PDB file of C-alpha atoms in Angstrom:
ATOM      1  CA  MET A   1     -17.089 -53.170  60.427  1.00 76.00           C
ATOM      2  CA  ALA A   2     -15.681 -49.711  59.612  1.00 77.00           C
ATOM      3  CA  ALA A   3     -12.717 -51.249  57.782  1.00 77.00           C
ATOM      4  CA  ALA A   4     -15.048 -53.540  55.817  1.00 75.00           C
ATOM      5  CA  ASP A   5     -17.235 -50.562  54.886  1.00 75.00           C
ATOM      6  CA  ILE A   6     -14.219 -48.682  53.504  1.00 74.00           C
ATOM      7  CA  ALA A   7     -13.099 -51.729  51.522  1.00 73.00           C
ATOM      8  CA  PHE A   8     -16.614 -52.002  50.045  1.00 72.00           C
ATOM      9  CA  GLN A   9     -16.549 -48.473  48.605  1.00 70.00           C
ATOM     10  CA  GLN A  10     -16.701 -47.952  44.872  1.00 63.00           C
ATOM     11  CA  ALA A  11     -13.355 -47.869  43.097  1.00 62.00           C
ATOM     12  CA  SER A  12     -11.607 -44.557  43.603  1.00 60.00           C
ATOM     13  CA  GLY A  13      -8.090 -45.457  42.550  1.00 60.00           C
ATOM     14  CA  GLU A  14      -7.112 -45.820  46.199  1.00 62.00           C
ATOM     15  CA  VAL A  15      -5.669 -49.285  46.626  1.00 62.00           C
ATOM     16  CA  ASP A  16      -4.936 -48.447  50.276  1.00 68.00           C
ATOM     17  CA  ALA A  17      -8.669 -48.645  51.031  1.00 65.00           C
ATOM     18  CA  LEU A  18      -8.424 -52.433  50.811  1.00 70.00           C
ATOM     19  CA  GLY A  19      -5.702 -52.501  53.463  1.00 73.00           C
ATOM     20  CA  VAL A  20      -7.376 -50.489  56.221  1.00 77.00           C
ATOM     21  CA  ALA A  21      -6.734 -52.412  59.428  1.00 80.00           C
ATOM     22  CA  ASN A  22      -8.482 -52.260  62.780  1.00 81.00           C
ATOM     23  CA  ALA A  23      -5.427 -50.443  64.159  1.00 85.00           C
ATOM     24  CA  GLN A  24      -5.955 -47.677  61.575  1.00 85.00           C
ATOM     25  CA  VAL A  25      -9.602 -47.262  62.601  1.00 84.00           C
ATOM     26  CA  ARG A  26      -8.500 -47.073  66.246  1.00 87.00           C
ATOM     27  CA  ALA A  27      -5.884 -44.444  65.285  1.00 89.00           C
ATOM     28  CA  TRP A  28      -8.589 -42.323  63.610  1.00 87.00           C
ATOM     29  CA  LEU A  29     -10.622 -42.387  66.813  1.00 87.00           C
ATOM     30  CA  GLU A  30      -7.585 -41.622  68.988  1.00 90.00           C
ATOM     31  CA  ALA A  31      -6.795 -38.614  66.772  1.00 92.00           C
ATOM     32  CA  ARG A  32     -10.154 -37.217  67.969  1.00 90.00           C
ATOM     33  CA  ASN A  33      -9.373 -38.039  71.633  1.00 88.00           C
ATOM     34  CA  VAL A  34     -11.732 -41.016  71.723  1.00 87.00           C
ATOM     35  CA  ALA A  35     -10.324 -43.964  73.681  1.00 86.00           C
ATOM     36  CA  ALA A  36     -12.264 -46.877  72.195  1.00 85.00           C
ATOM     37  CA  THR A  37     -12.689 -50.220  73.910  1.00 82.00           C
ATOM     38  CA  PHE A  38     -14.137 -52.836  71.566  1.00 79.00           C
ATOM     39  CA  PHE A  39     -16.114 -55.904  72.541  1.00 76.00           C
ATOM     40  CA  VAL A  40     -17.176 -58.647  70.145  1.00 71.00           C
ATOM     41  CA  ASP A  41     -20.107 -59.915  72.109  1.00 73.00           C
ATOM     42  CA  SER A  42     -23.763 -59.169  72.579  1.00 73.00           C
ATOM     43  CA  GLU A  43     -24.808 -56.189  74.659  1.00 74.00           C
ATOM     44  CA  THR A  44     -25.720 -58.376  77.630  1.00 74.00           C
ATOM     45  CA  GLY A  45     -22.858 -60.848  77.194  1.00 69.00           C
ATOM     46  CA  ALA A  46     -25.364 -63.632  76.487  1.00 71.00           C
ATOM     47  CA  GLY A  47     -23.691 -64.679  73.241  1.00 63.00           C
ATOM     48  CA  GLN A  48     -21.445 -63.651  70.412  1.00 59.00           C
ATOM     49  CA  VAL A  49     -22.575 -61.116  67.841  1.00 65.00           C
ATOM     50  CA  PHE A  50     -21.977 -63.604  65.040  1.00 67.00           C
ATOM     51  CA  GLY A  51     -23.475 -67.011  65.692  1.00 67.00           C
ATOM     52  CA  ALA A  52     -22.163 -70.293  64.379  1.00 72.00           C
ATOM     53  CA  GLN A  53     -21.613 -70.362  60.623  1.00 74.00           C
ATOM     54  CA  GLY A  54     -23.618 -73.052  58.882  1.00 77.00           C
ATOM     55  CA  PRO A  55     -23.025 -74.650  55.459  1.00 84.00           C
ATOM     56  CA  THR A  56     -24.892 -71.748  53.788  1.00 79.00           C
ATOM     57  CA  ASP A  57     -23.903 -68.267  52.628  1.00 76.00           C
ATOM     58  CA  LEU A  58     -21.845 -66.211  55.059  1.00 71.00           C
ATOM     59  CA  ARG A  59     -23.698 -64.622  57.939  1.00 72.00           C
ATOM     60  CA  ASN A  60     -24.315 -60.889  57.606  1.00 74.00           C
ATOM     61  CA  TRP A  61     -23.139 -58.090  59.819  1.00 74.00           C
ATOM     62  CA  PRO A  62     -25.526 -57.138  62.625  1.00 74.00           C
ATOM     63  CA  SER A  63     -27.864 -54.307  61.632  1.00 76.00           C
ATOM     64  CA  ASP A  64     -27.704 -52.634  65.061  1.00 79.00           C
ATOM     65  CA  VAL A  65     -24.527 -51.623  66.862  1.00 80.00           C
ATOM     66  CA  HIS A  66     -24.724 -50.873  70.582  1.00 83.00           C
ATOM     67  CA  TRP A  67     -22.084 -48.469  71.874  1.00 84.00           C
ATOM     68  CA  TYR A  68     -21.500 -46.245  74.854  1.00 88.00           C
ATOM     69  CA  LEU A  69     -20.091 -42.740  75.181  1.00 88.00           C
ATOM     70  CA  TYR A  70     -18.910 -41.294  78.472  1.00 90.00           C
ATOM     71  CA  PRO A  71     -16.029 -39.191  79.808  1.00 90.00           C
ATOM     72  CA  GLU A  72     -13.051 -41.186  81.017  1.00 87.00           C
ATOM     73  CA  GLY A  73     -13.228 -41.829  84.757  1.00 89.00           C
ATOM     74  CA  SER A  74     -17.047 -41.806  84.909  1.00 92.00           C
ATOM     75  CA  PHE A  75     -17.204 -45.371  86.195  1.00 93.00           C
ATOM     76  CA  LEU A  76     -15.330 -46.762  89.187  1.00 94.00           C
ATOM     77  CA  PHE A  77     -14.643 -50.388  90.030  1.00 94.00           C
ATOM     78  CA  LEU A  78     -15.689 -51.158  93.598  1.00 95.00           C
ATOM     79  CA  ASP A  79     -13.865 -53.997  95.306  1.00 95.00           C
ATOM     80  CA  GLY A  80     -15.867 -55.269  98.264  1.00 92.00           C
ATOM     81  CA  GLY A  81     -13.378 -57.945  99.201  1.00 93.00           C
ATOM     82  CA  THR A  82     -13.205 -61.695  98.887  1.00 93.00           C
ATOM     83  CA  LEU A  83     -14.667 -64.578 100.822  1.00 92.00           C
ATOM     84  CA  ASP A  84     -12.201 -67.412 100.353  1.00 90.00           C
ATOM     85  CA  LEU A  85     -12.786 -70.619 102.265  1.00 84.00           C
ATOM     86  CA  GLY A  86      -9.921 -72.219 100.400  1.00 83.00           C
ATOM     87  CA  LEU A  87      -9.677 -75.967 100.228  1.00 82.00           C
ATOM     88  CA  VAL A  88     -12.746 -77.795 101.518  1.00 76.00           C
ATOM     89  CA  ARG A  89     -12.630 -81.505 102.371  1.00 79.00           C
ATOM     90  CA  ASP A  90     -15.034 -83.844 104.067  1.00 80.00           C
ATOM     91  CA  SER A  91     -15.126 -87.590 104.700  1.00 80.00           C
ATOM     92  CA  THR A  92     -16.760 -88.333 101.342  1.00 81.00           C
ATOM     93  CA  LEU A  93     -14.188 -86.315  99.414  1.00 78.00           C
ATOM     94  CA  ASN A  94     -11.329 -87.830 101.418  1.00 80.00           C
ATOM     95  CA  ASP A  95     -12.455 -91.334 100.401  1.00 82.00           C
ATOM     96  CA  THR A  96     -11.989 -90.456  96.721  1.00 85.00           C
ATOM     97  CA  ASN A  97      -8.956 -88.207  97.326  1.00 83.00           C
ATOM     98  CA  ASP A  98     -10.896 -85.193  95.995  1.00 83.00           C
ATOM     99  CA  PHE A  99     -11.359 -81.656  97.230  1.00 81.00           C
ATOM    100  CA  GLN A 100     -13.456 -78.577  96.543  1.00 79.00           C
ATOM    101  CA  VAL A 101     -12.418 -74.951  96.388  1.00 84.00           C
ATOM    102  CA  PHE A 102     -14.777 -72.158  97.406  1.00 85.00           C
ATOM    103  CA  ALA A 103     -14.154 -68.467  96.784  1.00 89.00           C
ATOM    104  CA  GLU A 104     -16.392 -65.508  96.044  1.00 92.00           C
ATOM    105  CA  THR A 105     -15.593 -61.902  95.209  1.00 93.00           C
ATOM    106  CA  PHE A 106     -17.810 -58.909  95.873  1.00 95.00           C
ATOM    107  CA  GLU A 107     -17.556 -56.370  93.064  1.00 95.00           C
ATOM    108  CA  ALA A 108     -19.666 -53.512  91.770  1.00 94.00           C
ATOM    109  CA  VAL A 109     -19.548 -50.473  89.494  1.00 93.00           C
ATOM    110  CA  ALA A 110     -20.195 -46.913  90.662  1.00 95.00           C
ATOM    111  CA  PHE A 111     -21.146 -44.115  88.273  1.00 94.00           C
ATOM    112  CA  VAL A 112     -19.540 -40.850  89.379  1.00 94.00           C
ATOM    113  CA  GLY A 113     -19.722 -38.941  86.086  1.00 90.00           C
ATOM    114  CA  VAL A 114     -22.090 -36.280  84.864  1.00 91.00           C
ATOM    115  CA  GLU A 115     -23.589 -38.071  81.885  1.00 92.00           C
ATOM    116  CA  SER A 116     -23.150 -41.274  79.914  1.00 91.00           C
ATOM    117  CA  LEU A 117     -24.958 -42.329  76.767  1.00 91.00           C
ATOM    118  CA  ALA A 118     -26.056 -45.777  75.601  1.00 89.00           C
ATOM    119  CA  VAL A 119     -26.559 -45.528  71.841  1.00 89.00           C
ATOM    120  CA  THR A 120     -28.019 -47.974  69.318  1.00 87.00           C
ATOM    121  CA  SER A 121     -27.011 -47.194  65.736  1.00 83.00           C
ATOM    122  CA  THR A 122     -28.562 -48.905  62.728  1.00 83.00           C
ATOM    123  CA  VAL A 123     -25.728 -49.526  60.290  1.00 79.00           C
ATOM    124  CA  CYS A 124     -24.951 -51.376  57.077  1.00 75.00           C
ATOM    125  CA  PRO A 125     -21.338 -51.708  55.888  1.00 74.00           C
ATOM    126  CA  ASN A 126     -22.139 -51.616  52.170  1.00 72.00           C
ATOM    127  CA  GLY A 127     -19.603 -48.969  51.126  1.00 69.00           C
ATOM    128  CA  GLU A 128     -22.076 -46.201  50.397  1.00 69.00           C
ATOM    129  CA  SER A 129     -20.741 -42.708  50.899  1.00 64.00           C
ATOM    130  CA  GLN A 130     -21.357 -39.582  48.840  1.00 56.00           C
ATOM    131  CA  ILE A 131     -21.871 -41.616  45.669  1.00 56.00           C
ATOM    132  CA  ALA A 132     -25.128 -43.523  45.382  1.00 58.00           C
ATOM    133  CA  SER A 133     -24.819 -47.270  45.126  1.00 57.00           C
ATOM    134  CA  ASP A 134     -26.603 -49.405  42.564  1.00 58.00           C
ATOM    135  CA  GLU A 135     -25.955 -52.741  44.239  1.00 56.00           C
ATOM    136  CA  THR A 136     -28.800 -55.204  44.056  1.00 53.00           C
ATOM    137  CA  GLY A 137     -27.848 -57.506  46.928  1.00 55.00           C
ATOM    138  CA  SER A 138     -27.144 -56.219  50.384  1.00 61.00           C
ATOM    139  CA  VAL A 139     -24.636 -57.500  52.884  1.00 63.00           C
ATOM    140  CA  CYS A 140     -27.110 -56.367  55.527  1.00 65.00           C
ATOM    141  CA  ALA A 141     -30.146 -58.358  54.354  1.00 62.00           C
ATOM    142  CA  ALA A 142     -31.118 -61.269  56.535  1.00 58.00           C
ATOM    143  CA  SER A 143     -29.645 -64.585  55.514  1.00 51.00           C
TER     144      SER A 143
END
């Protein structure tokens, strides 16, 4: 979205603005000691940010971006082990030459940091910066 916003800016004579890649945006963040991890999914993982595209105009960017800020090492992965019964067969499965596999892992997350922030930012990648825009249509309007 940041690269699209830069490409949308009013003409400044900078042709390079059209070629800003995701790697360049990541490099800008890394220059400020921010290790970004991107996810293209909903906040809860219930579905993708962009739904299926229909035979209409292109879907717009989401108006809210959910992101998290915390010091590195604030969250630990807890591995509680695995219950693995392996290959399970019974007389019914043997008759059809089938089998079942059963395994379950026990995992959790532990917060050991001082503070972490969950932030919701309302954004619109329309290219506006210091210069006011006179565009009539918005890439952020519902479609």
